[in-house]
XYZ file of C-alpha atoms in Angstrom:
99
model
C 88.913 102.568 114.814
C 85.794 102.109 116.912
C 82.641 101.987 114.812
C 84.594 101.465 111.612
C 84.311 98.503 109.286
C 87.594 96.982 108.085
C 87.538 94.391 105.338
C 89.953 92.638 103.015
C 88.597 91.673 99.607
C 90.440 88.857 97.841
C 89.648 88.727 94.129
C 90.753 86.589 91.240
C 90.365 88.393 87.918
C 90.165 86.881 84.450
C 93.756 87.403 83.200
C 92.507 88.376 79.728
C 90.594 91.273 81.286
C 93.045 92.485 83.929
C 93.780 95.862 82.296
C 90.088 96.683 81.888
C 89.425 95.553 85.471
C 92.220 97.717 86.868
C 90.886 100.781 85.031
C 87.373 100.242 86.438
C 88.725 99.591 89.934
C 90.852 102.748 89.856
C 87.843 104.794 88.726
C 85.673 103.328 91.503
C 88.265 103.843 94.237
C 88.881 107.461 93.197
C 85.150 108.267 93.156
C 84.581 106.528 96.499
C 87.443 108.196 98.370
C 86.901 111.616 96.763
C 83.104 111.756 97.152
C 82.060 109.610 100.102
C 82.787 110.766 103.649
C 81.969 107.224 104.828
C 84.805 105.679 102.785
C 87.931 106.229 104.847
C 90.428 104.160 102.865
C 90.618 101.857 99.855
C 93.999 100.383 98.948
C 94.270 97.878 96.076
C 97.307 95.730 95.283
C 98.034 92.698 93.126
C 100.599 89.951 93.443
C 103.735 90.607 91.364
C 103.918 87.093 89.953
C 100.134 86.669 89.612
C 98.577 90.061 88.757
C 95.132 88.470 88.494
C 95.223 88.048 92.293
C 93.963 91.393 93.646
C 93.604 92.381 97.300
C 91.757 95.442 98.519
C 92.056 96.805 102.061
C 88.845 98.690 102.800
C 87.982 100.908 105.782
C 84.503 102.390 106.090
C 82.532 104.563 108.462
C 79.396 104.011 106.333
C 79.604 100.751 104.387
C 75.920 100.303 103.533
C 75.715 103.781 101.984
C 78.735 102.955 99.825
C 76.958 99.928 98.338
C 74.165 102.148 96.973
C 76.308 104.741 95.187
C 76.159 105.014 91.393
C 79.927 104.523 91.004
C 79.957 101.319 93.081
C 76.933 99.917 91.242
C 78.649 100.699 87.910
C 81.821 98.950 89.087
C 79.888 95.829 90.152
C 77.936 95.676 86.889
C 80.903 96.317 84.588
C 83.257 93.888 86.364
C 80.775 91.044 86.948
C 82.174 88.891 84.132
C 85.799 89.795 84.983
C 85.766 88.560 88.591
C 86.318 84.805 88.750
C 86.169 84.678 92.549
C 85.595 87.053 95.456
C 86.192 86.445 99.138
C 85.349 89.131 101.706
C 87.159 88.921 105.036
C 85.985 91.066 107.926
C 88.978 92.165 109.974
C 89.846 93.739 113.297
C 92.559 96.369 113.001
C 95.606 95.743 115.129
C 97.573 98.850 114.118
C 96.915 101.011 111.098
C 98.949 104.103 110.258
C 99.718 106.055 107.153
C 102.048 108.860 106.253
């Protein structure tokens, strides 16, 4: 994973807007993974008992380029009033595999 950026985003979403948020997040993740070679992985989950608690595991080869894309800018603008809190945690991968 040398040269890659790994981050965990912890978000709290306004419960009244969770469905709209999830739709925008799904659209943004699909566009990012499908169209950006520098986005290696985006996995979003929410807590079963508290669906407003969303976690996103992000892996990038080109993070700064991702921030300037039209789909990411749309996501940020459209979800600004839905996100009650956001914490970004930079991480070092220990072992990451997928099947």
